[in-house]
DNA sequence: TTGAAAGCGCTACCAA
DNA sequence: TTGGTAGCGCTTTCAA
């Protein structure tokens, strides 16, 4: 409970001087500063963040809005973010909102108002009122892997990633290619799902092929969802010879479905994912790798830039490079 | 920037009355209250958290200390924690400290002081000064899967979990059983690694067996580490017929090593993990499941209890039940 | 039931 | 270079 007055008394100066000395401002004599530092150290004084914020209007807190904490992509991005923001003196306040039918937390003004200096949004599926709220907060905001019109964005070119995956299969001679995407009902606003699908369609059409509607199935972005999707695909009268999954989790699900049906990968079915999940290599999964950690770092950097800016903000959109990683889950089509 | 004064003016009452009305305190007439509520609504007024905290000394923030964000166990526990704390009006402030040689953040008073009302610690490997700091903060604290003497603990009986895993293998006739644990150098303080090892040793010794020192290898708690460990074990002149890994990630790594060496699991090698990781079933991994999400919830509940307490605190230690989940990675020993 | 005023702990302005 | 003072926005006595 030691306050600035205690330090002032101990150092024999005024609270104002303690404040200046401790924050490294000029117009404090070296002797005074060291006296103050010593006293503060002695009393293990730390300024109350509430009091400081009340005066400065700054909280040193960045809010992070995520749909899930326990899915690889999100936790990895966050991991990349944390370090950089910490180094610059910011704390991370978590808003784990859920997604679609698992939406558990609605952002509202009471949660955010005067609580954060900036926001990092990893979540799609925000309601229009929530987006309006974000604007009303008047704080810098960076969206990762989501489009929030008007705000900075860090991500990858989703369409291109899917094209890479699809072209790899086409180059191997596959012609009947399926796409396992998100959940169309829950993901209506999720550009990621749509863009990746568009990439598949584009790559196919360049070879004069189409994405058969039976070969376009949802996967919920989970392993279980991917397995169900794979199940559906493999039970078609004319099953695909290859699958592009919008995420590695779903791709792994498809692998499970294939295994359960006794299909040998890649002999009977080629599978390619997108992400390069930590565990992708354990399934020898061919995938399009995206720099997840780096996206977190870059988002943090953009936030820091915006926080440091004085003038008007120039919108930033940064897509990081992706790369096809060929492993053992894809092979030339059996003729 | 609307403050309590604006609301007071709009409602034609004093700030004090607004404060009482908005917080649902008694001694406010119904008419006045509704006038105030209407005015607050109209101006979309939200009280400044800094100002409120400054007066009350409460922040409505719980700090969570984790060693990693992007590892399944930690992100899943956190996911369980978040919801419950939110429901009770608490925010989560993240402290992603790292572990061992990847230690990136040292807890210090400036980080925590007056910033959190309580702490959830998922991290081992805190330095003695950090533990002393935690005590000096005088806030409720619950440790998950870690022993912090004197503080509440939520976890599992690690020793028992390892015993279950080992007994399963013994029951299948295995006699040469290996243990893949953490990194002994980095995990000196990590009771989890030691307790699980003790469980293996205990189960073995009940059958008159010992844990051969060559069969006791480190795994870093990662898939890669597990793979290296598996590699080491399989290259022994007398390799084990079965492996207990202290985590599913490491167990999966062992499976990879086996596959790379052309060993068929479970014919040539049985592998059992601990956790029941989300992806464990994709590798058909036999494992000892622990209720991770539930640990997060329970920890949150204990924190809420402690926060609500007025009298002295009674230390709580809660171990949740574990359960052997038999899948396809274990089989009777080949004779 | 309501309001005036003091004060939470700090920073910033203006004098000295 | 330093200190007094006036807030920051709210809550909480104490009076009315």
XYZ file of C-alpha atoms (C1' of nucleotides) in Angstrom:
702
model
C 0.000 0.000 0.000
C 2.923 2.314 -0.352
C 1.970 5.404 -2.302
C 3.858 8.158 -4.003
C 3.595 10.200 -0.820
C 5.511 7.621 1.136
C 8.293 7.727 -1.402
C 8.224 11.519 -1.400
C 8.511 11.613 2.348
C 11.308 9.048 2.388
C 13.253 10.939 -0.236
C 12.521 14.319 1.276
C 10.943 15.717 -1.871
C 7.463 16.360 -3.198
C 5.213 13.791 -4.889
C 5.501 15.728 -8.120
C 9.238 15.314 -8.098
C 8.951 11.615 -7.359
C 6.660 11.247 -10.326
C 9.061 13.016 -12.631
C 12.112 11.221 -11.351
C 10.575 7.796 -11.603
C 9.384 8.296 -15.130
C 12.753 9.478 -16.295
C 11.671 12.967 -17.189
C 14.173 15.750 -17.410
C 14.308 18.728 -15.117
C 15.270 16.551 -12.214
C 18.753 16.864 -10.787
C 20.830 13.690 -10.768
C 21.133 13.731 -6.999
C 17.412 14.107 -6.512
C 16.723 11.374 -9.006
C 18.990 8.910 -7.292
C 17.554 9.773 -3.890
C 14.084 9.110 -5.252
C 15.101 5.927 -7.010
C 16.658 4.643 -3.835
C 13.587 5.443 -1.777
C 11.262 3.860 -4.324
C 13.433 0.767 -4.445
C 13.568 0.604 -0.705
C 9.808 0.803 -0.353
C 9.311 -1.343 -3.469
C 7.028 1.288 -4.781
C 5.044 0.736 -7.944
C 2.656 3.354 -9.221
C -0.982 2.365 -9.198
C -2.031 1.624 -12.776
C -5.552 2.827 -12.069
C -4.389 6.192 -10.875
C -1.970 6.561 -13.745
C -4.596 5.582 -16.284
C -7.113 7.909 -14.793
C -4.826 10.818 -15.423
C -3.243 9.769 -18.675
C -6.208 8.108 -20.283
C -3.884 5.282 -21.302
C -4.158 1.775 -19.915
C -1.153 -0.016 -21.436
C -3.536 -2.806 -22.262
C -4.296 -4.314 -25.640
C -7.484 -6.308 -25.968
C -7.322 -9.495 -28.009
C -10.524 -10.902 -29.398
C -10.352 -14.571 -30.332
C -13.017 -17.123 -31.226
C -11.167 -20.015 -29.627
C -8.176 -20.351 -27.459
C -7.625 -24.023 -27.882
C -7.286 -24.167 -31.616
C -3.856 -24.147 -33.041
C -4.151 -21.157 -35.310
C -5.416 -18.763 -32.709
C -3.208 -19.749 -29.848
C -0.179 -19.644 -32.117
C -0.943 -16.179 -33.415
C -1.440 -14.970 -29.881
C 1.820 -16.472 -28.824
C 3.527 -14.405 -31.501
C 1.745 -11.286 -30.421
C 2.380 -11.425 -26.724
C 6.138 -11.139 -26.737
C 6.364 -8.069 -28.881
C 3.628 -6.221 -27.065
C 5.194 -7.059 -23.711
C 8.508 -5.699 -24.802
C 6.766 -2.434 -25.405
C 5.055 -2.392 -22.076
C 1.630 -3.590 -23.083
C -0.510 -6.190 -21.400
C -2.926 -8.513 -23.152
C -6.534 -8.676 -22.074
C -8.341 -11.700 -23.412
C -11.760 -11.796 -25.019
C -12.553 -15.353 -25.921
C -15.830 -14.845 -27.716
C -16.517 -18.153 -29.437
C -17.875 -18.517 -32.930
C -21.103 -19.342 -34.657
C -23.312 -21.444 -32.486
C -20.607 -21.552 -29.833
C -20.679 -17.807 -29.494
C -20.441 -17.234 -25.747
C -19.447 -13.622 -25.328
C -20.850 -10.549 -26.975
C -18.530 -7.599 -27.043
C -20.098 -4.592 -25.525
C -19.087 -1.199 -24.423
C -18.927 -2.083 -20.762
C -16.300 -4.679 -21.483
C -14.026 -2.525 -23.542
C -14.656 1.084 -22.759
C -11.576 2.791 -21.302
C -10.098 -0.611 -20.672
C -7.874 -1.038 -23.714
C -5.615 1.219 -25.730
C -5.892 -0.924 -28.822
C -7.470 -4.091 -30.133
C -6.333 -7.170 -31.958
C -9.192 -9.043 -33.549
C -8.733 -12.629 -34.655
C -12.353 -13.383 -34.802
C -14.805 -13.302 -37.595
C -18.482 -13.589 -36.985
C -18.800 -10.371 -35.079
C -22.308 -8.983 -35.126
C -22.838 -5.651 -36.861
C -23.448 -3.990 -33.503
C -20.127 -5.286 -32.290
C -18.326 -3.893 -35.299
C -20.044 -0.567 -34.716
C -18.862 -0.686 -31.125
C -15.278 -1.255 -32.207
C -15.484 1.874 -34.313
C -16.969 3.836 -31.439
C -14.063 2.951 -29.199
C -11.696 5.020 -31.296
C -8.684 2.867 -30.632
C -6.255 1.391 -33.136
C -7.330 -2.024 -34.341
C -5.649 -4.742 -36.353
C -7.577 -7.698 -37.691
C -5.775 -10.959 -38.291
C -7.064 -13.268 -40.970
C -10.355 -11.405 -40.991
C -11.648 -8.539 -43.048
C -12.926 -5.648 -41.034
C -13.460 -2.967 -43.617
C -11.427 0.139 -42.970
C -9.103 -1.460 -40.461
C -5.594 -2.787 -40.715
C -5.368 -6.395 -41.747
C -2.684 -9.029 -41.413
C -3.183 -12.389 -43.022
C -2.411 -14.490 -46.027
C -3.853 -14.557 -49.501
C -6.372 -17.287 -48.786
C -7.394 -17.687 -52.342
C -3.831 -18.101 -53.471
C -3.145 -20.661 -50.746
C -6.043 -22.779 -51.925
C -4.914 -22.409 -55.506
C -1.469 -23.701 -54.592
C -2.980 -26.715 -52.888
C -5.296 -27.432 -55.792
C -2.670 -26.949 -58.454
C -0.419 -29.382 -56.669
C -3.145 -32.019 -56.968
C -3.867 -31.103 -60.584
C -0.200 -31.406 -61.396
C -0.303 -34.899 -59.957
C -3.006 -35.729 -62.449
C -6.036 -35.530 -60.188
C -9.214 -34.415 -61.886
C -11.911 -35.282 -59.400
C -10.988 -33.015 -56.516
C -13.106 -32.266 -53.464
C -13.057 -29.296 -51.129
C -13.687 -29.529 -47.423
C -14.483 -26.071 -46.116
C -16.007 -24.561 -43.043
C -19.591 -24.622 -42.055
C -21.475 -22.582 -44.648
C -24.226 -21.741 -42.199
C -21.963 -20.474 -39.490
C -19.322 -19.076 -41.758
C -21.392 -16.820 -43.953
C -19.295 -13.891 -42.889
C -16.047 -15.773 -42.824
C -14.088 -14.672 -45.845
C -11.446 -17.301 -45.137
C -13.788 -20.148 -46.000
C -15.126 -18.438 -49.088
C -11.768 -17.244 -50.368
C -10.223 -20.655 -50.049
C -13.121 -22.183 -51.868
C -12.786 -19.568 -54.572
C -9.139 -20.533 -54.911
C -10.026 -24.158 -55.460
C -12.665 -23.240 -57.995
C -10.309 -20.886 -59.812
C -7.518 -23.438 -60.051
C -9.928 -26.055 -61.306
C -11.507 -23.817 -63.877
C -8.151 -22.876 -65.318
C -7.925 -26.533 -66.332
C -11.469 -26.581 -67.538
C -12.732 -28.396 -64.454
C -15.516 -27.651 -62.035
C -16.032 -28.182 -58.338
C -18.814 -30.731 -58.293
C -21.355 -29.758 -55.662
C -21.203 -33.213 -54.133
C -17.493 -32.636 -53.685
C -17.946 -29.456 -51.725
C -18.570 -30.329 -48.104
C -18.436 -28.586 -44.808
C -16.021 -29.493 -42.060
C -16.576 -27.151 -39.111
C -12.848 -26.419 -39.026
C -12.378 -29.333 -36.640
C -10.863 -32.786 -36.927
C -14.217 -34.381 -36.200
C -15.870 -32.220 -38.824
C -13.177 -33.165 -41.302
C -13.680 -36.813 -40.561
C -17.415 -36.562 -41.152
C -16.752 -34.690 -44.358
C -14.281 -37.339 -45.477
C -16.818 -39.979 -44.641
C -19.372 -38.293 -46.860
C -16.941 -37.909 -49.707
C -15.733 -41.470 -49.589
C -19.245 -42.836 -49.611
C -20.122 -41.074 -52.851
C -20.802 -43.422 -55.762
C -18.017 -41.600 -57.491
C -15.641 -40.483 -54.754
C -12.944 -37.897 -55.385
C -9.363 -39.022 -55.871
C -8.084 -36.020 -53.959
C -9.208 -33.581 -51.308
C -8.237 -30.015 -50.479
C -9.139 -29.162 -46.911
C -9.342 -25.563 -45.775
C -7.364 -26.400 -42.656
C -4.956 -29.065 -41.516
C -7.283 -30.095 -38.719
C -9.952 -30.931 -41.248
C -7.390 -32.581 -43.535
C -6.350 -34.808 -40.657
C -9.996 -35.649 -40.133
C -10.227 -36.702 -43.754
C -7.173 -38.922 -43.238
C -8.946 -40.571 -40.329
C -12.040 -41.189 -42.412
C -9.937 -42.748 -45.127
C -8.172 -44.969 -42.642
C -11.455 -46.071 -41.121
C -12.698 -47.071 -44.542
C -9.544 -48.925 -45.323
C -8.398 -46.522 -47.986
C -4.671 -46.137 -48.240
C -3.335 -42.590 -48.436
C -1.936 -41.476 -50.824
C -2.542 -44.521 -53.014
C -6.340 -44.359 -52.912
C -6.734 -40.744 -51.907
C -4.539 -37.689 -51.856
C -5.114 -35.105 -49.171
C -3.717 -31.616 -48.827
C -4.375 -29.154 -46.046
C -3.690 -25.500 -45.362
C -1.795 -24.205 -42.291
C 1.116 -26.485 -41.508
C -0.242 -27.224 -38.100
C 2.284 -28.322 -35.480
C 1.085 -31.886 -35.857
C 0.701 -31.926 -39.638
C 4.012 -33.655 -40.084
C 3.009 -36.446 -37.732
C 0.418 -37.423 -40.311
C 2.862 -36.827 -43.134
C 0.365 -34.304 -44.404
C 1.070 -32.264 -47.502
C -0.029 -28.736 -46.811
C 0.261 -25.073 -47.650
C 2.197 -23.549 -44.791
C 1.337 -20.130 -43.459
C 3.572 -18.175 -41.068
C 1.279 -18.132 -38.086
C 3.624 -16.886 -35.431
C 4.820 -14.210 -37.784
C 1.284 -13.016 -38.365
C 0.982 -12.492 -34.640
C 4.197 -10.533 -34.516
C 3.349 -8.411 -37.491
C -0.087 -7.623 -36.128
C 1.510 -6.550 -32.872
C 3.934 -4.371 -34.787
C 1.180 -2.644 -36.725
C -0.619 -2.009 -33.484
C 2.490 -0.492 -31.955
C 2.969 1.679 -35.021
C -0.597 2.903 -34.830
C -0.272 3.547 -31.124
C 2.846 5.626 -31.742
C 1.303 7.606 -34.565
C 0.286 11.165 -33.999
C -1.139 12.069 -37.371
C -3.918 10.354 -39.320
C -3.653 6.637 -39.834
C -2.864 5.074 -43.167
C -4.636 1.733 -43.479
C -2.319 -1.254 -43.700
C -3.087 -4.554 -45.397
C -0.350 -7.129 -45.183
C -0.475 -10.585 -46.654
C 2.343 -12.881 -45.677
C 3.722 -15.504 -48.037
C 2.541 -19.087 -48.035
C 4.407 -22.114 -49.254
C 3.493 -25.576 -50.428
C 5.027 -28.253 -48.223
C 4.926 -31.578 -49.978
C 4.840 -34.580 -47.692
C 3.467 -38.038 -48.107
C -0.281 -37.548 -48.224
C -0.340 -36.674 -51.916
C 0.700 -38.767 -54.899
C -0.022 -39.069 -58.601
C -3.504 -40.262 -59.320
C -3.918 -43.984 -59.851
C -4.842 -44.620 -63.456
C -15.976 10.869 -23.145
C -19.235 11.039 -21.325
C -18.724 11.074 -17.581
C -20.929 10.575 -14.615
C -21.505 14.311 -14.487
C -23.062 14.303 -17.918
C -25.455 11.619 -16.873
C -26.205 13.467 -13.669
C -26.981 16.631 -15.556
C -29.141 14.822 -18.089
C -31.090 13.096 -15.359
C -31.284 16.181 -13.226
C -29.681 14.536 -10.202
C -26.275 14.509 -8.550
C -23.371 12.302 -9.571
C -23.675 10.470 -6.273
C -27.195 9.461 -7.114
C -26.202 8.320 -10.563
C -23.508 6.148 -9.055
C -25.967 4.558 -6.638
C -28.694 4.109 -9.210
C -26.433 2.532 -11.788
C -24.954 0.082 -9.375
C -28.355 -1.053 -8.184
C -27.898 0.123 -4.647
C -30.888 0.751 -2.462
C -31.969 4.119 -1.150
C -32.763 5.327 -4.636
C -36.374 5.959 -5.526
C -37.740 3.962 -8.455
C -38.497 7.093 -10.423
C -35.034 8.487 -9.932
C -33.478 5.197 -10.848
C -35.344 4.934 -14.099
C -34.550 8.516 -14.994
C -30.882 7.796 -14.405
C -30.974 4.532 -16.309
C -32.601 6.254 -19.241
C -30.055 9.043 -19.253
C -27.150 6.602 -19.003
C -28.562 4.531 -21.816
C -29.126 7.583 -23.946
C -25.572 8.787 -23.476
C -24.239 5.233 -23.627
C -22.414 5.895 -20.432
C -19.993 3.373 -19.006
C -18.072 4.087 -15.845
C -14.344 4.432 -16.247
C -12.716 1.282 -14.903
C -9.659 3.212 -13.811
C -11.666 5.609 -11.721
C -13.729 2.809 -10.228
C -10.641 0.783 -9.422
C -8.922 3.741 -7.915
C -11.697 4.100 -5.397
C -12.565 0.493 -4.800
C -9.142 -1.040 -4.991
C -10.629 -3.778 -7.174
C -9.785 -4.255 -10.825
C -12.112 -7.057 -11.928
C -9.108 -8.595 -13.570
C -7.617 -12.026 -13.007
C -4.056 -12.583 -14.143
C -3.267 -15.883 -15.804
C 0.307 -17.050 -15.878
C 1.060 -19.646 -18.543
C 4.301 -21.055 -19.905
C 2.940 -21.504 -23.412
C -0.158 -20.465 -25.195
C 0.160 -22.692 -28.173
C 0.318 -26.007 -26.439
C -2.821 -27.969 -26.102
C -2.912 -28.382 -22.354
C -2.526 -24.738 -21.499
C -4.813 -23.268 -24.089
C -7.488 -25.794 -23.209
C -7.330 -25.054 -19.500
C -7.547 -21.361 -20.221
C -10.509 -21.899 -22.457
C -12.277 -23.554 -19.545
C -11.352 -20.753 -17.215
C -12.397 -17.831 -19.316
C -16.085 -18.519 -19.544
C -16.714 -18.898 -15.884
C -14.702 -15.868 -14.896
C -16.440 -13.776 -17.540
C -19.809 -14.761 -16.225
C -18.770 -13.327 -12.924
C -17.535 -10.102 -14.397
C -13.824 -10.787 -14.459
C -11.416 -10.156 -17.268
C -8.349 -12.233 -18.008
C -4.948 -10.618 -18.256
C -2.390 -12.819 -19.922
C 1.143 -13.485 -18.749
C 2.798 -15.797 -21.201
C 6.096 -16.365 -19.440
C 7.674 -19.272 -21.286
C 9.517 -22.118 -19.635
C 13.040 -23.267 -19.045
C 15.374 -21.944 -21.674
C 12.435 -20.342 -23.458
C 11.653 -18.223 -20.463
C 10.819 -14.818 -21.907
C 9.022 -12.946 -19.178
C 9.910 -12.555 -15.550
C 7.030 -11.705 -13.299
C 7.704 -8.613 -11.337
C 5.832 -6.256 -9.156
C 5.445 -3.606 -11.821
C 3.591 -6.083 -13.957
C 1.151 -7.249 -11.363
C 0.860 -4.703 -8.627
C -2.670 -3.292 -8.323
C -3.434 -4.748 -11.706
C -5.101 -8.025 -10.777
C -7.538 -9.142 -8.113
C -6.416 -12.752 -8.298
C -4.035 -15.049 -10.102
C -4.241 -18.322 -11.926
C -0.867 -19.954 -12.340
C -0.401 -22.727 -14.881
C 3.284 -22.450 -14.970
C 5.993 -24.222 -13.184
C 9.538 -23.027 -13.277
C 8.905 -19.800 -11.494
C 11.987 -18.391 -9.856
C 11.996 -18.154 -6.072
C 11.798 -14.367 -6.294
C 8.719 -14.683 -8.442
C 7.048 -16.949 -5.939
C 7.918 -14.482 -3.204
C 6.361 -11.759 -5.295
C 3.160 -13.721 -5.663
C 2.928 -13.949 -1.924
C 3.583 -10.248 -1.548
C 0.677 -9.400 -3.800
C -1.793 -10.676 -1.249
C -4.317 -11.835 -3.801
C -6.036 -15.215 -4.065
C -4.100 -17.646 -6.213
C -4.885 -21.021 -7.681
C -2.210 -23.171 -9.261
C -3.173 -25.639 -11.947
C -1.095 -28.737 -12.364
C 1.677 -27.160 -10.376
C 2.572 -27.222 -6.735
C 2.928 -23.851 -5.168
C 3.175 -24.632 -1.500
C 0.454 -23.048 0.541
C -1.769 -22.179 -2.374
C -4.848 -23.800 -3.810
C -4.163 -26.467 -6.352
C -6.203 -28.038 -9.090
C -4.796 -30.911 -11.049
C -4.714 -34.638 -11.395
C -2.885 -37.315 -9.500
C 0.050 -37.469 -11.878
C 1.565 -40.460 -10.263
C -1.651 -42.395 -10.481
C -2.107 -41.459 -14.141
C 1.306 -42.860 -14.983
C 0.574 -45.964 -12.965
C -2.596 -46.567 -14.963
C -0.684 -46.237 -18.208
C 2.075 -48.545 -17.039
C -0.240 -51.156 -15.602
C -2.101 -51.309 -18.856
C 1.132 -52.230 -20.589
C 2.087 -54.682 -17.880
C -1.308 -56.332 -18.184
C -0.613 -56.766 -21.868
C 2.501 -58.691 -20.958
C 5.097 -56.037 -21.572
C 8.164 -56.224 -19.384
C 10.644 -53.952 -21.045
C 8.902 -50.630 -20.711
C 10.400 -47.221 -21.363
C 9.422 -43.810 -20.060
C 9.630 -40.634 -22.076
C 9.477 -37.698 -19.696
C 10.251 -34.011 -19.803
C 13.615 -32.434 -19.897
C 15.295 -33.229 -16.587
C 17.474 -30.155 -16.792
C 14.673 -27.731 -17.392
C 12.092 -29.554 -15.376
C 13.887 -29.879 -12.105
C 11.088 -28.017 -10.408
C 8.349 -29.590 -12.451
C 6.605 -32.044 -10.227
C 4.522 -33.299 -13.119
C 7.506 -34.892 -14.814
C 8.805 -36.395 -11.613
C 5.460 -37.637 -10.356
C 4.651 -39.346 -13.608
C 8.005 -40.982 -13.614
C 7.470 -42.104 -10.043
C 4.189 -43.654 -11.148
C 5.900 -45.676 -13.824
C 8.561 -46.805 -11.419
C 6.009 -47.739 -8.790
C 3.885 -49.765 -11.179
C 6.945 -51.578 -12.459
C 8.300 -52.343 -9.048
C 5.035 -53.830 -7.929
C 5.733 -56.476 -10.551
C 9.328 -56.767 -9.528
C 10.575 -54.750 -12.488
C 12.796 -51.734 -12.757
C 12.957 -48.754 -15.038
C 16.198 -49.311 -16.886
C 18.136 -46.071 -17.060
C 18.533 -46.475 -20.816
C 14.754 -46.630 -21.002
C 14.267 -43.339 -19.295
C 14.625 -40.534 -21.785
C 13.691 -36.930 -22.024
C 11.227 -35.554 -24.506
C 10.873 -31.818 -23.963
C 7.098 -32.187 -23.839
C 6.992 -31.677 -27.595
C 6.292 -33.918 -30.566
C 9.796 -33.344 -31.878
C 11.250 -34.167 -28.503
C 9.164 -37.313 -28.369
C 10.356 -38.322 -31.775
C 13.977 -37.889 -30.799
C 13.324 -39.860 -27.640
C 11.666 -42.629 -29.632
C 14.584 -42.623 -31.981
C 16.955 -43.131 -29.079
C 14.880 -45.911 -27.600
C 14.450 -47.774 -30.843
C 18.141 -47.671 -31.548
C 19.025 -49.390 -28.273
C 20.554 -52.822 -28.694
C 17.693 -54.031 -26.620
C 14.798 -51.699 -27.365
C 11.699 -51.576 -25.185
C 8.529 -53.296 -26.339
C 6.403 -50.537 -24.928
C 6.645 -46.862 -24.069
C 4.840 -44.662 -21.589
C 5.075 -41.013 -22.585
C 4.341 -38.276 -20.087
C 2.219 -36.461 -22.641
C 0.331 -37.291 -25.795
C 2.461 -34.918 -27.813
C 5.536 -36.900 -26.874
C 3.703 -40.177 -27.442
C 2.827 -39.050 -30.934
C 6.465 -38.194 -31.458
C 7.373 -41.741 -30.476
C 4.845 -43.034 -33.001
C 6.551 -40.970 -35.664
C 9.935 -42.366 -34.737
C 8.564 -45.875 -34.944
C 7.043 -45.213 -38.329
C 10.265 -43.737 -39.630
C 12.133 -46.851 -38.570
C 9.563 -49.093 -40.160
C 8.274 -50.438 -36.869
C 4.605 -51.277 -36.865
C 2.580 -50.027 -33.908
C 1.286 -51.824 -31.933
C 2.791 -55.012 -33.337
C 6.396 -54.036 -32.767
C 5.885 -51.362 -30.167
C 3.084 -50.327 -27.849
C 2.764 -46.657 -26.971
C 0.601 -45.010 -24.351
C 0.352 -41.319 -23.613
C -1.183 -39.109 -20.946
C -3.677 -36.301 -21.663
C -6.095 -37.361 -24.369
C -5.037 -34.537 -26.574
C -7.570 -33.371 -29.151
C -5.582 -35.135 -31.838
C -4.747 -38.291 -29.891
C -7.534 -40.234 -31.536
C -6.226 -39.349 -34.983
C -3.201 -41.452 -34.166
C -5.352 -44.090 -32.527
C -3.322 -43.419 -29.425
C -4.066 -45.221 -26.190
C -3.837 -42.693 -23.408
C -4.807 -41.717 -19.895
C -7.377 -38.961 -20.305
C -7.449 -35.992 -17.985
C -10.326 -33.507 -17.827
C -8.487 -30.451 -19.025
C -11.343 -28.104 -19.638
C -12.786 -29.072 -16.301
C -9.549 -28.216 -14.552
C -9.837 -24.744 -15.987
C -13.385 -24.389 -14.794
C -12.664 -25.694 -11.350
C -9.679 -23.421 -10.957
C -11.861 -20.498 -11.923
C -14.441 -21.602 -9.393
C -11.913 -21.807 -6.587
C -10.713 -18.368 -7.483
C -14.239 -17.012 -7.362
C -14.777 -18.668 -4.020
C -11.639 -17.140 -2.623
C -12.556 -13.757 -4.032
C -15.933 -13.961 -2.338
C -14.530 -15.068 0.983
C -14.399 -12.659 3.830
C -12.792 -14.758 6.523
C -9.493 -16.619 6.412
C -8.866 -18.925 3.502
C -8.875 -22.672 3.789
C -6.405 -24.173 1.361
C -7.975 -26.319 -1.349
C -6.301 -29.176 -3.196
C -8.420 -30.839 -5.815
C -7.362 -33.711 -7.976
C -9.702 -34.605 -10.799
C -10.190 -38.173 -11.990
C -8.260 -39.647 -14.885
C -9.271 -42.546 -17.068
C -7.491 -45.003 -19.302
C -8.679 -44.742 -22.899
C -7.636 -47.828 -24.808
C -7.186 -47.320 -28.507
C -5.055 -49.035 -31.092
C -1.529 -48.091 -30.136
C -1.188 -50.770 -27.508
C -1.373 -54.554 -27.873
C -0.156 -57.677 -26.134
C 3.561 -58.113 -26.327
C 4.840 -60.264 -29.157
C 6.375 -63.370 -27.793
C -34.148 9.715 -0.629
C -30.750 12.965 -2.227
C -26.611 16.025 -2.540
C -22.123 18.234 -1.129
C -17.700 17.309 -0.378
C -13.680 14.635 0.534
C -10.515 11.616 -1.318
C -8.645 7.230 -4.060
C -3.153 7.957 -6.248
C -1.297 10.046 -9.658
C 0.167 13.746 -13.287
C 0.575 18.364 -15.129
C 0.433 23.050 -14.882
C 2.188 27.120 -13.136
C 4.939 29.518 -9.725
C 8.726 29.951 -7.169
C 15.162 22.345 -10.544
C 11.378 21.931 -7.403
C 6.726 22.209 -5.068
C 1.811 23.546 -4.598
C -2.440 22.807 -6.586
C -5.939 21.386 -9.461
C -7.937 17.934 -11.507
C -8.647 12.752 -13.882
C -13.849 10.144 -12.791
C -15.630 7.795 -9.532
C -17.437 6.219 -4.633
C -18.570 7.118 -0.048
C -19.333 9.306 4.035
C -22.157 12.698 6.295
C -25.788 16.149 6.274
C -29.865 17.707 4.784
